[in-house]
PDB file of C-alpha atoms in Angstrom:
ATOM      1  CA  UNK A   1      41.929  75.748  -2.382  1.00 91.00           C
ATOM      2  CA  UNK A   2      40.674  72.855  -4.450  1.00 95.00           C
ATOM      3  CA  UNK A   3      37.138  73.343  -5.712  1.00 96.00           C
ATOM      4  CA  UNK A   4      34.786  70.950  -7.474  1.00 97.00           C
ATOM      5  CA  UNK A   5      31.763  72.528  -9.132  1.00 97.00           C
ATOM      6  CA  UNK A   6      29.015  70.067  -9.996  1.00 97.00           C
ATOM      7  CA  UNK A   7      26.042  70.602 -12.263  1.00 97.00           C
ATOM      8  CA  UNK A   8      23.442  68.697 -14.238  1.00 97.00           C
ATOM      9  CA  UNK A   9      21.338  67.009 -11.593  1.00 97.00           C
ATOM     10  CA  UNK A  10      17.583  67.170 -11.594  1.00 98.00           C
ATOM     11  CA  UNK A  11      14.302  65.321 -11.850  1.00 98.00           C
ATOM     12  CA  UNK A  12      13.593  62.992 -14.764  1.00 98.00           C
ATOM     13  CA  UNK A  13      11.168  60.238 -15.654  1.00 98.00           C
ATOM     14  CA  UNK A  14      12.320  56.648 -15.764  1.00 98.00           C
ATOM     15  CA  UNK A  15      13.996  55.962 -19.076  1.00 98.00           C
ATOM     16  CA  UNK A  16      15.194  59.540 -19.349  1.00 98.00           C
ATOM     17  CA  UNK A  17      18.694  60.976 -19.454  1.00 98.00           C
ATOM     18  CA  UNK A  18      20.860  63.430 -17.566  1.00 98.00           C
ATOM     19  CA  UNK A  19      24.430  64.603 -17.958  1.00 98.00           C
ATOM     20  CA  UNK A  20      26.451  65.516 -14.890  1.00 98.00           C
ATOM     21  CA  UNK A  21      29.489  67.768 -15.061  1.00 98.00           C
ATOM     22  CA  UNK A  22      32.230  68.433 -12.538  1.00 98.00           C
ATOM     23  CA  UNK A  23      34.857  71.101 -13.071  1.00 97.00           C
ATOM     24  CA  UNK A  24      37.940  71.036 -10.860  1.00 97.00           C
ATOM     25  CA  UNK A  25      40.195  73.965 -10.058  1.00 96.00           C
ATOM     26  CA  UNK A  26      42.600  75.327  -7.484  1.00 95.00           C
ATOM     27  CA  UNK A  27      45.482  72.858  -7.625  1.00 92.00           C
ATOM     28  CA  UNK A  28      48.858  72.413  -9.256  1.00 88.00           C
ATOM     29  CA  UNK A  29      49.326  68.660  -8.947  1.00 88.00           C
ATOM     30  CA  UNK A  30      48.418  66.368 -11.796  1.00 90.00           C
ATOM     31  CA  UNK A  31      45.120  64.492 -11.756  1.00 92.00           C
ATOM     32  CA  UNK A  32      45.266  60.788 -11.069  1.00 93.00           C
ATOM     33  CA  UNK A  33      41.554  60.178 -11.614  1.00 95.00           C
ATOM     34  CA  UNK A  34      38.120  61.767 -11.448  1.00 96.00           C
ATOM     35  CA  UNK A  35      34.788  60.121 -10.944  1.00 97.00           C
ATOM     36  CA  UNK A  36      31.353  59.914  -9.420  1.00 98.00           C
ATOM     37  CA  UNK A  37      29.946  58.320  -6.308  1.00 98.00           C
ATOM     38  CA  UNK A  38      26.333  58.274  -5.183  1.00 98.00           C
ATOM     39  CA  UNK A  39      24.428  57.851  -1.951  1.00 98.00           C
ATOM     40  CA  UNK A  40      20.764  56.920  -1.775  1.00 97.00           C
ATOM     41  CA  UNK A  41      18.637  57.375   1.364  1.00 92.00           C
ATOM     42  CA  UNK A  42      19.481  54.736   3.946  1.00 94.00           C
ATOM     43  CA  UNK A  43      22.374  53.346   1.927  1.00 96.00           C
ATOM     44  CA  UNK A  44      26.133  53.696   1.868  1.00 97.00           C
ATOM     45  CA  UNK A  45      27.966  55.768  -0.678  1.00 97.00           C
ATOM     46  CA  UNK A  46      29.030  53.681  -3.665  1.00 98.00           C
ATOM     47  CA  UNK A  47      31.329  54.176  -6.619  1.00 98.00           C
ATOM     48  CA  UNK A  48      29.452  54.787  -9.856  1.00 98.00           C
ATOM     49  CA  UNK A  49      32.221  55.469 -12.359  1.00 98.00           C
ATOM     50  CA  UNK A  50      35.810  56.679 -12.444  1.00 98.00           C
ATOM     51  CA  UNK A  51      38.218  57.597 -15.204  1.00 97.00           C
ATOM     52  CA  UNK A  52      41.950  58.164 -15.147  1.00 93.00           C
ATOM     53  CA  UNK A  53      43.589  61.107 -16.831  1.00 86.00           C
ATOM     54  CA  UNK A  54      44.705  58.620 -19.474  1.00 88.00           C
ATOM     55  CA  UNK A  55      41.122  57.609 -20.210  1.00 91.00           C
ATOM     56  CA  UNK A  56      40.737  54.241 -18.479  1.00 94.00           C
ATOM     57  CA  UNK A  57      37.156  53.893 -17.144  1.00 97.00           C
ATOM     58  CA  UNK A  58      35.688  51.834 -14.332  1.00 98.00           C
ATOM     59  CA  UNK A  59      31.939  51.333 -13.715  1.00 98.00           C
ATOM     60  CA  UNK A  60      29.557  49.987 -11.146  1.00 98.00           C
ATOM     61  CA  UNK A  61      28.068  46.815 -12.644  1.00 98.00           C
ATOM     62  CA  UNK A  62      24.485  48.067 -12.452  1.00 98.00           C
ATOM     63  CA  UNK A  63      25.220  51.113 -14.631  1.00 98.00           C
ATOM     64  CA  UNK A  64      27.300  49.436 -17.325  1.00 98.00           C
ATOM     65  CA  UNK A  65      25.775  49.988 -20.727  1.00 98.00           C
ATOM     66  CA  UNK A  66      23.671  52.893 -19.455  1.00 98.00           C
ATOM     67  CA  UNK A  67      26.195  55.401 -18.078  1.00 98.00           C
ATOM     68  CA  UNK A  68      29.280  56.753 -19.809  1.00 98.00           C
ATOM     69  CA  UNK A  69      32.055  58.662 -18.083  1.00 98.00           C
ATOM     70  CA  UNK A  70      34.320  60.983 -20.022  1.00 97.00           C
ATOM     71  CA  UNK A  71      36.781  63.741 -19.303  1.00 95.00           C
ATOM     72  CA  UNK A  72      38.376  66.831 -20.748  1.00 93.00           C
ATOM     73  CA  UNK A  73      41.866  67.022 -19.324  1.00 87.00           C
ATOM     74  CA  UNK A  74      42.415  70.563 -20.563  1.00 89.00           C
ATOM     75  CA  UNK A  75      39.279  71.809 -18.795  1.00 93.00           C
ATOM     76  CA  UNK A  76      39.886  69.550 -15.781  1.00 94.00           C
ATOM     77  CA  UNK A  77      36.285  68.446 -16.126  1.00 96.00           C
ATOM     78  CA  UNK A  78      34.622  65.061 -15.859  1.00 97.00           C
ATOM     79  CA  UNK A  79      31.196  64.183 -17.268  1.00 97.00           C
ATOM     80  CA  UNK A  80      28.723  61.423 -16.568  1.00 98.00           C
ATOM     81  CA  UNK A  81      26.178  60.757 -19.286  1.00 98.00           C
ATOM     82  CA  UNK A  82      23.308  58.830 -17.725  1.00 98.00           C
ATOM     83  CA  UNK A  83      20.835  57.144 -20.062  1.00 98.00           C
ATOM     84  CA  UNK A  84      17.932  54.778 -19.443  1.00 98.00           C
ATOM     85  CA  UNK A  85      17.635  56.050 -15.903  1.00 98.00           C
ATOM     86  CA  UNK A  86      15.804  53.950 -13.338  1.00 98.00           C
ATOM     87  CA  UNK A  87      14.208  54.868 -10.005  1.00 98.00           C
ATOM     88  CA  UNK A  88      16.996  52.991  -8.240  1.00 97.00           C
ATOM     89  CA  UNK A  89      19.453  55.533  -9.673  1.00 98.00           C
ATOM     90  CA  UNK A  90      17.906  58.159  -7.416  1.00 98.00           C
ATOM     91  CA  UNK A  91      20.639  59.474  -5.130  1.00 98.00           C
ATOM     92  CA  UNK A  92      22.911  62.365  -4.372  1.00 98.00           C
ATOM     93  CA  UNK A  93      25.828  62.162  -6.784  1.00 98.00           C
ATOM     94  CA  UNK A  94      29.240  63.328  -5.601  1.00 98.00           C
ATOM     95  CA  UNK A  95      32.169  64.251  -7.788  1.00 98.00           C
ATOM     96  CA  UNK A  96      35.502  62.802  -6.690  1.00 97.00           C
ATOM     97  CA  UNK A  97      38.978  64.053  -7.552  1.00 96.00           C
ATOM     98  CA  UNK A  98      42.195  62.176  -6.844  1.00 96.00           C
ATOM     99  CA  UNK A  99      45.391  64.168  -7.187  1.00 94.00           C
ATOM    100  CA  UNK A 100      48.882  62.786  -7.488  1.00 89.00           C
ATOM    101  CA  UNK A 101      50.804  63.108  -4.264  1.00 80.00           C
ATOM    102  CA  UNK A 102      54.322  63.196  -2.934  1.00 78.00           C
ATOM    103  CA  UNK A 103      54.301  60.262  -2.441  1.00 76.00           C
ATOM    104  CA  UNK A 104      50.624  59.715  -1.541  1.00 84.00           C
ATOM    105  CA  UNK A 105      47.480  60.815  -3.382  1.00 89.00           C
ATOM    106  CA  UNK A 106      44.851  63.242  -2.088  1.00 92.00           C
ATOM    107  CA  UNK A 107      41.061  62.906  -2.390  1.00 94.00           C
ATOM    108  CA  UNK A 108      38.590  65.759  -2.793  1.00 96.00           C
ATOM    109  CA  UNK A 109      34.795  65.781  -2.980  1.00 97.00           C
ATOM    110  CA  UNK A 110      32.111  67.968  -4.417  1.00 97.00           C
ATOM    111  CA  UNK A 111      29.082  68.976  -2.387  1.00 96.00           C
ATOM    112  CA  UNK A 112      26.756  66.679  -4.308  1.00 97.00           C
ATOM    113  CA  UNK A 113      23.966  67.084  -6.823  1.00 97.00           C
ATOM    114  CA  UNK A 114      20.556  65.454  -6.487  1.00 98.00           C
ATOM    115  CA  UNK A 115      19.350  63.059  -9.162  1.00 98.00           C
ATOM    116  CA  UNK A 116      15.744  61.941  -8.850  1.00 98.00           C
ATOM    117  CA  UNK A 117      14.159  59.434 -11.223  1.00 98.00           C
ATOM    118  CA  UNK A 118      10.407  59.043 -10.983  1.00 97.00           C
ATOM    119  CA  UNK A 119       8.589  55.843 -11.895  1.00 92.00           C
TER     120      UNK A 119
END
């Protein structure tokens, strides 16, 4: 079965940094993209950042210039470096994996890791 193992969440002060990691395993299809979504209390889940296996990134406007997504294709791992964190970044962050399909793609989700930014 496909597994996504997330790590790196925690509690930080505003202005601090965290690095999230997500390691994927248990599949034979090629990766189309990996990324991160987040969900704050009382709000809908939103895309934070994604990156294709070729290295093309996409970011939520409010995190541009502060967050950087990267990947290691050999390790099947995606990272999210989060700098200059703000209280509004507080949320559960979910790793997302999109696998190539025949002919459609398949989506998989991690269980989430809590990020809390205190003011």
